[in-house]
mmCIF file of C-alpha atoms in Angstrom:
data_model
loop_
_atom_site.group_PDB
_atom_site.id
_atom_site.type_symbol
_atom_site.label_atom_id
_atom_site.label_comp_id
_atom_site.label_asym_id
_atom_site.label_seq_id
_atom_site.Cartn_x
_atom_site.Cartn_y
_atom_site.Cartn_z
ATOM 1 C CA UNK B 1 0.000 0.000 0.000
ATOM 2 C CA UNK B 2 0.957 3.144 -0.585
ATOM 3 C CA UNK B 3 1.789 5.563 2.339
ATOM 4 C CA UNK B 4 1.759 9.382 2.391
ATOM 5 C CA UNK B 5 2.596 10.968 5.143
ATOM 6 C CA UNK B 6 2.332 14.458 6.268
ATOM 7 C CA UNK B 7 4.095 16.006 9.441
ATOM 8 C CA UNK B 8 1.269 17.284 11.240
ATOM 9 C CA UNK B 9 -2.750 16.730 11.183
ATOM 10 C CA UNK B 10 -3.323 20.271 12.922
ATOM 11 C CA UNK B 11 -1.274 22.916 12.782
ATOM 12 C CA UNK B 12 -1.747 26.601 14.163
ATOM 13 C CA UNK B 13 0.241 29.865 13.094
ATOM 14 C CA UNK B 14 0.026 33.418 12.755
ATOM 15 C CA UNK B 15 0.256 35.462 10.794
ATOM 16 C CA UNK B 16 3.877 36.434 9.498
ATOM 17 C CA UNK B 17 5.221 33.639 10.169
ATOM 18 C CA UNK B 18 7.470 31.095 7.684
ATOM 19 C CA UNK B 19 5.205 28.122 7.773
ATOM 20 C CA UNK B 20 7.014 24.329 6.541
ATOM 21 C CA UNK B 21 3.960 21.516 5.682
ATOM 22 C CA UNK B 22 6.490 18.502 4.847
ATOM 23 C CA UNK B 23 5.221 15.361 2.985
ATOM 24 C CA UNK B 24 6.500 12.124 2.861
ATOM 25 C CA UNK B 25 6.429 8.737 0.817
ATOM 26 C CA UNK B 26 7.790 6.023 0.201
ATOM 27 C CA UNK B 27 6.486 4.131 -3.261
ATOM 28 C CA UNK B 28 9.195 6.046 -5.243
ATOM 29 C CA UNK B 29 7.141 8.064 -7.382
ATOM 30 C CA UNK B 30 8.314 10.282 -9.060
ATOM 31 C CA UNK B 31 5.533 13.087 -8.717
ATOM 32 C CA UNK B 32 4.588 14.869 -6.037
ATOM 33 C CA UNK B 33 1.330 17.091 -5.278
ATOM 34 C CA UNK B 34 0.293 20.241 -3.097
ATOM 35 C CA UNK B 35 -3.160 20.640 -2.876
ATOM 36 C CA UNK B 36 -5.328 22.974 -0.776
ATOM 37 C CA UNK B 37 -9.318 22.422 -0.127
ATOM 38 C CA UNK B 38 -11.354 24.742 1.213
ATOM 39 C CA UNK B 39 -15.304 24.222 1.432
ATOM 40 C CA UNK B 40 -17.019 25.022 -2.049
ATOM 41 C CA UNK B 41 -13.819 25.429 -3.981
ATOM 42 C CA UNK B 42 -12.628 21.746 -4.089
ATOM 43 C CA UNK B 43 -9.311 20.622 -4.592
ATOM 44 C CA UNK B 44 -7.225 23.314 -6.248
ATOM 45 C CA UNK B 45 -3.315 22.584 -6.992
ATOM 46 C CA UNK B 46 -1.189 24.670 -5.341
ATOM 47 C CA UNK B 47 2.707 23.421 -6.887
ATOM 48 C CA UNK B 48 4.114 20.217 -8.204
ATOM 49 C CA UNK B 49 6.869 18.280 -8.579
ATOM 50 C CA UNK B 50 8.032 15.570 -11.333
ATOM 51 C CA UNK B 51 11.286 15.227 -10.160
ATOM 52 C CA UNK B 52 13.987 15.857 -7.757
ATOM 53 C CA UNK B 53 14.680 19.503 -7.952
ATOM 54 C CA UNK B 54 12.153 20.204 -10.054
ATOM 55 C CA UNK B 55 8.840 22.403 -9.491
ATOM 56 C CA UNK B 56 6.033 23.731 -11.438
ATOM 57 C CA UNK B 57 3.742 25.672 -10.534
ATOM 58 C CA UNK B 58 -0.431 24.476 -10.276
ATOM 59 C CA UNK B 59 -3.338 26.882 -10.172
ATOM 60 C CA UNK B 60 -2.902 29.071 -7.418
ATOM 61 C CA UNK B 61 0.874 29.254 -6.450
ATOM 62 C CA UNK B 62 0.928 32.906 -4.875
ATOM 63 C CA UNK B 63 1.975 33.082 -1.528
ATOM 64 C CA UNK B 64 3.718 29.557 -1.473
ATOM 65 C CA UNK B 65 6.938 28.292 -3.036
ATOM 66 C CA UNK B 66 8.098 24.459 -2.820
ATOM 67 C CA UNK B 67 11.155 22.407 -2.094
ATOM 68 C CA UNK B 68 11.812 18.823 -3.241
ATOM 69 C CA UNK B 69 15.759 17.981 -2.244
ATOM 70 C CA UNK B 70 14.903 14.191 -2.020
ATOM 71 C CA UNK B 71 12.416 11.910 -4.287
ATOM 72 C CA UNK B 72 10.429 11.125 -1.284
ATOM 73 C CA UNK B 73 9.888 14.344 0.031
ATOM 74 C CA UNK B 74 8.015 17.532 -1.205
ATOM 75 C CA UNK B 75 7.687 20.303 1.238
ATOM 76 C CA UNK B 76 5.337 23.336 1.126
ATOM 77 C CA UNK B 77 6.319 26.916 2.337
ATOM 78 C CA UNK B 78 3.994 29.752 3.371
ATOM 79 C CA UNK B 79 6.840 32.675 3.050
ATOM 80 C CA UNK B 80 4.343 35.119 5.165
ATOM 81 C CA UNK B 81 1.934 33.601 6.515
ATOM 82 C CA UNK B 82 -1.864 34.992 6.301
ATOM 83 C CA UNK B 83 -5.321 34.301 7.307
ATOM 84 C CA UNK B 84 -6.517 33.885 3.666
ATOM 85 C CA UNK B 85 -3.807 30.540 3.694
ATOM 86 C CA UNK B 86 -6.600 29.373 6.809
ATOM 87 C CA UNK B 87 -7.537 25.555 4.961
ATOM 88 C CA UNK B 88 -6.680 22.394 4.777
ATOM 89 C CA UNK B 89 -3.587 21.270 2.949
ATOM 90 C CA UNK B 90 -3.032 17.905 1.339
ATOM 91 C CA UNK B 91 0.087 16.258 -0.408
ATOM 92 C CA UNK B 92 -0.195 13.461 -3.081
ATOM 93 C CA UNK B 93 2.317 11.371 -4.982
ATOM 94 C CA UNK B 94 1.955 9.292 -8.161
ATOM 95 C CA UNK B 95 4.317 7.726 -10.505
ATOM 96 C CA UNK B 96 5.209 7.660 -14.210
ATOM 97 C CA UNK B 97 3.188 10.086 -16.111
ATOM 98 C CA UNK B 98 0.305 12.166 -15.274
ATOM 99 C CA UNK B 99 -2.284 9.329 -16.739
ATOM 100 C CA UNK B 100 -1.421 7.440 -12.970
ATOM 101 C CA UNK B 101 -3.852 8.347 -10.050
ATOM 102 C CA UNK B 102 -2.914 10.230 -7.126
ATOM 103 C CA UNK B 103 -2.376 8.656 -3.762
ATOM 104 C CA UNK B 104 -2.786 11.365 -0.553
ATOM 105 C CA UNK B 105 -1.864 11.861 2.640
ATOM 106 C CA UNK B 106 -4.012 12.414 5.406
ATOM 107 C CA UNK B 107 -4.029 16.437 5.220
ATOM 108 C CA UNK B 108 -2.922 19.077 7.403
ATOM 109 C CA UNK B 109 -5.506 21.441 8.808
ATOM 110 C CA UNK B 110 -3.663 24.855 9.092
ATOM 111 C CA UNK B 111 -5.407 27.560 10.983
ATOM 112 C CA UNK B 112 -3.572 31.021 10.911
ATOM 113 C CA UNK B 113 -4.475 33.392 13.005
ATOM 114 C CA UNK O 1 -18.228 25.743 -19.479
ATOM 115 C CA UNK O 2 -16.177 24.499 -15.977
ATOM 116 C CA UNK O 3 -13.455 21.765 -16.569
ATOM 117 C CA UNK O 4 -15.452 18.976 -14.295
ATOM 118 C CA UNK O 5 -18.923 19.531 -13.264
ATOM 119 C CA UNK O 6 -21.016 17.688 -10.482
ATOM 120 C CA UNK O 7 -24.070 18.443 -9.107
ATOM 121 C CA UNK O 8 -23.096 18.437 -5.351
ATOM 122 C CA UNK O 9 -26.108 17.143 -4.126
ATOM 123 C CA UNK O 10 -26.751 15.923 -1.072
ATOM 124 C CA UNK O 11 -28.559 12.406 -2.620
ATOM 125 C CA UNK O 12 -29.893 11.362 0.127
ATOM 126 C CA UNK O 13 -31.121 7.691 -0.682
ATOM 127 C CA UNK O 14 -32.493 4.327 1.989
ATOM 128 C CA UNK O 15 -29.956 2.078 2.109
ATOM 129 C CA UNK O 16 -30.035 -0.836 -0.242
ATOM 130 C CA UNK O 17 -31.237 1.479 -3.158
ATOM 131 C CA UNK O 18 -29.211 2.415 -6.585
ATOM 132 C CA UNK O 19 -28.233 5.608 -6.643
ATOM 133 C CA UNK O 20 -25.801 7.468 -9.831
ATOM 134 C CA UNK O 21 -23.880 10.448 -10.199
ATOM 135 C CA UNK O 22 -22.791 11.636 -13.428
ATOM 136 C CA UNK O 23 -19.643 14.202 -13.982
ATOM 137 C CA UNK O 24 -19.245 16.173 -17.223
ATOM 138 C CA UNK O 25 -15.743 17.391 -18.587
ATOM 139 C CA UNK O 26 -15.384 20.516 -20.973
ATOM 140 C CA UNK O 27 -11.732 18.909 -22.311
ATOM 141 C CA UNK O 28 -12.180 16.502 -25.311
ATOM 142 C CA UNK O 29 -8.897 15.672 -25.816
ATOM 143 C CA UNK O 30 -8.969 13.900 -22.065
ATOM 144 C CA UNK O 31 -7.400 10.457 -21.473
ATOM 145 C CA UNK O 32 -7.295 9.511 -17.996
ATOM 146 C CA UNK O 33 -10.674 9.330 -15.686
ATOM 147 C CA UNK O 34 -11.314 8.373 -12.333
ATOM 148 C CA UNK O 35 -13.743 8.292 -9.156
ATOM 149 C CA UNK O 36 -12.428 9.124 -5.674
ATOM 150 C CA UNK O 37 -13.884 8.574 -2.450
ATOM 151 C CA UNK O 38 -13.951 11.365 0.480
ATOM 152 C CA UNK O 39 -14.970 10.959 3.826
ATOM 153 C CA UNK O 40 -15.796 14.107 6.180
ATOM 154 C CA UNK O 41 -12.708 15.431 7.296
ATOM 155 C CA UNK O 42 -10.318 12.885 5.444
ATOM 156 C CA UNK O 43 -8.219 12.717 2.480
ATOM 157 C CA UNK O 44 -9.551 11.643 -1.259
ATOM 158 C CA UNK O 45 -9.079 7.782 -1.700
ATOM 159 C CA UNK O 46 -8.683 6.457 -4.938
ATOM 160 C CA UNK O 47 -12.114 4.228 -5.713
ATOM 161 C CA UNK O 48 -11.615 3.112 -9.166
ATOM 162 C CA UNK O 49 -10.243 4.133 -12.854
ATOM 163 C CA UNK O 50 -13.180 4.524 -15.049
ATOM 164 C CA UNK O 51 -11.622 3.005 -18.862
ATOM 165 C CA UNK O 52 -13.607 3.727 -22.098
ATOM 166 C CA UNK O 53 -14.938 -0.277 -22.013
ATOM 167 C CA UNK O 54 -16.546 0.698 -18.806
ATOM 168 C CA UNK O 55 -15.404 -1.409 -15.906
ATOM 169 C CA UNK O 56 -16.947 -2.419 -12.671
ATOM 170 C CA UNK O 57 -16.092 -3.221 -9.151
ATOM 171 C CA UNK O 58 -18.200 -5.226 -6.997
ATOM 172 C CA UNK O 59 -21.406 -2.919 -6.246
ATOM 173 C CA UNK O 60 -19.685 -0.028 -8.052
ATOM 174 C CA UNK O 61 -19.657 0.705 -12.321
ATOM 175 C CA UNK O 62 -18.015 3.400 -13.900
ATOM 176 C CA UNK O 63 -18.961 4.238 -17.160
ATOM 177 C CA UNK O 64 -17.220 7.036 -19.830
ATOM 178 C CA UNK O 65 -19.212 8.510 -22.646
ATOM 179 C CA UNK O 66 -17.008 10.052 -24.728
ATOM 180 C CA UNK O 67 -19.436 11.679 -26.892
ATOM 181 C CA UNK O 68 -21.383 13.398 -24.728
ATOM 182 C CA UNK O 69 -18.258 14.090 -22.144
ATOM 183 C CA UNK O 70 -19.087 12.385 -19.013
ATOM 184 C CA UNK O 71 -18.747 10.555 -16.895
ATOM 185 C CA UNK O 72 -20.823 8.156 -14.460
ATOM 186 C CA UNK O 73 -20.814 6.325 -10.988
ATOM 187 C CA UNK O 74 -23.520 3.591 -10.300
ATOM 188 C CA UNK O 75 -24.102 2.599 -6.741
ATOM 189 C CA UNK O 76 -26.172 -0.655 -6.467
ATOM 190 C CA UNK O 77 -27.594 -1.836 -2.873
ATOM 191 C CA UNK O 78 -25.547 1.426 -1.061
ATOM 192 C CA UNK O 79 -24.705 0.919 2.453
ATOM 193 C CA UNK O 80 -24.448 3.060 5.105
ATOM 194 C CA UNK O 81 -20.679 3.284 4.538
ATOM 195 C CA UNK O 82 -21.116 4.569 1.381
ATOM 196 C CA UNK O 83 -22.006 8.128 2.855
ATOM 197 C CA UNK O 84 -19.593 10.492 1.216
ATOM 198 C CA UNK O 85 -18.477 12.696 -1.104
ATOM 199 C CA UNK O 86 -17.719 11.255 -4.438
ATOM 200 C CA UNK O 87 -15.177 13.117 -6.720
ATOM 201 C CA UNK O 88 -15.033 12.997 -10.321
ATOM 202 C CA UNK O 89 -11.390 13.143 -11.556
ATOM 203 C CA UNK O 90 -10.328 14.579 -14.650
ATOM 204 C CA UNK O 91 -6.675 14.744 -16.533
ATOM 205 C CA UNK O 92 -6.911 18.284 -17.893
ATOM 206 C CA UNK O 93 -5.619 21.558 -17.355
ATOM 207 C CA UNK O 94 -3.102 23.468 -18.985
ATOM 208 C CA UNK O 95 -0.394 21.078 -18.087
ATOM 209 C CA UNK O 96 -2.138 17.484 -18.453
ATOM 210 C CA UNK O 97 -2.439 17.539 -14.335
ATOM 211 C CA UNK O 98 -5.149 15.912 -12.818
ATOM 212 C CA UNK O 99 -8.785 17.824 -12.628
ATOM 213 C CA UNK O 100 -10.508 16.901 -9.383
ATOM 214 C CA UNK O 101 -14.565 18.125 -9.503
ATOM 215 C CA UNK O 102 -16.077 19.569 -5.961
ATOM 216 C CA UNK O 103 -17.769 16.413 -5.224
ATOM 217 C CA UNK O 104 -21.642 15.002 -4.996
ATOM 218 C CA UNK O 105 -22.022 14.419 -1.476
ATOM 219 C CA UNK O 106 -23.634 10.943 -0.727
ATOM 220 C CA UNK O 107 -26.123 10.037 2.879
ATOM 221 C CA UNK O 108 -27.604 6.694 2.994
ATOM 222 C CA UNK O 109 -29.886 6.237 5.361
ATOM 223 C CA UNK O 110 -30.876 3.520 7.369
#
């Protein structure tokens, strides 16, 4: 099975602050996901990753930037944090091309205040 | 016309009933199409590939109708554990990422 994990379920800030959401897996895939949801907006992509190193950005990338040093791990940065960044946050992985579904962590629920 | 469309619901259905959701998808040119499960509060979990055949999975069919872009869930003899919100999953967007819909929220009742 595959297994995402992200660093924390909850997570509370303020505002200002450098904020670090790390993922996790361990299937080897190559491509990574940041997502965030937020109630009648769905699932909108944030940054992703097909490689080590690499990073492109998804719908809605203002306000964030990305790091991926290692394959299995794809971290998400809130430069200044603020309370419009308030939602939940979840990281996915798949491998090969884009065709392959997405497997996701458990999400981190990031209140900033 | 949005990239993938659902009608949110709530279907609110007794248990043992059929119930079906269908998704449409403004790209023509998509290849890849799939149905997630998400439970309050949870992550999205993968609940089957839909393929142009049509495939099925136990109580669960997916069917894809190219032609008329959409896409379809059937639910036969739902459970109470099927309350959820089912996504419809696209590949789209500007570069070939996946397309996730807002979800049709699902409440079986006993």
């Amino acid at each position: 099975d595959v297994k995402v994990t992200q660093s924390s379920r909850y997570l509370v800030k303020r505002t200002g602050e450098k904020v670090f959401l790390e993922c996790v897996q361990d299937m080897d895939h190559e491509n990574m996901f940041w997502y965030r949801q937020d109630p009648g907006l769905g699932l909108r992509l944030i940054y992703f990753s097909y490689d080590v190193k690499m990073k492109e950005k998804g719908d809605i990338p203002e306000g964030y930037s990305v790091s991926r040093e290692k394959k299995e791990r794809f971290s998400l940065i809130l430069e200044s944090a603020s309370t419009n960044q308030t939602s939940m946050y979840l990281c996915a992985s798949s491998y090969g091309t884009f065709n392959q579904p997405q497997h996701f962590g458990d999400g981190t629920r990031l209140s900033i205040l | 016309r949005k990239e993938v469309e659902q009608d949110p619901g709530p279907f609110n259905v007794p248990e043992g009933a059929t119930v079906a959701f269908n998704c449409t998808y403004s790209n023509s040119a998509s290849q890849s199409f799939f149905w997630y499960r998400q439970d309050c509060r949870k992550e999205p979990k993968l609940l089957m590939s839909v393929y142009s055949s049509g495939n099925e999975d136990g109580r669960f069919t997916a069917q894809l109708n190219r032609a008329s872009q959409y896409i379809s869930l059937l639910i036969r003899d739902s459970k109470l554990s099927d309350s959820a919100t089912y996504l419809c999953v696209v590949r789209g967007g500007s570069q070939g990422n996946l397309i996730f819909g807002k979800g049709t929220k699902l409440s079986v009742k006993p």
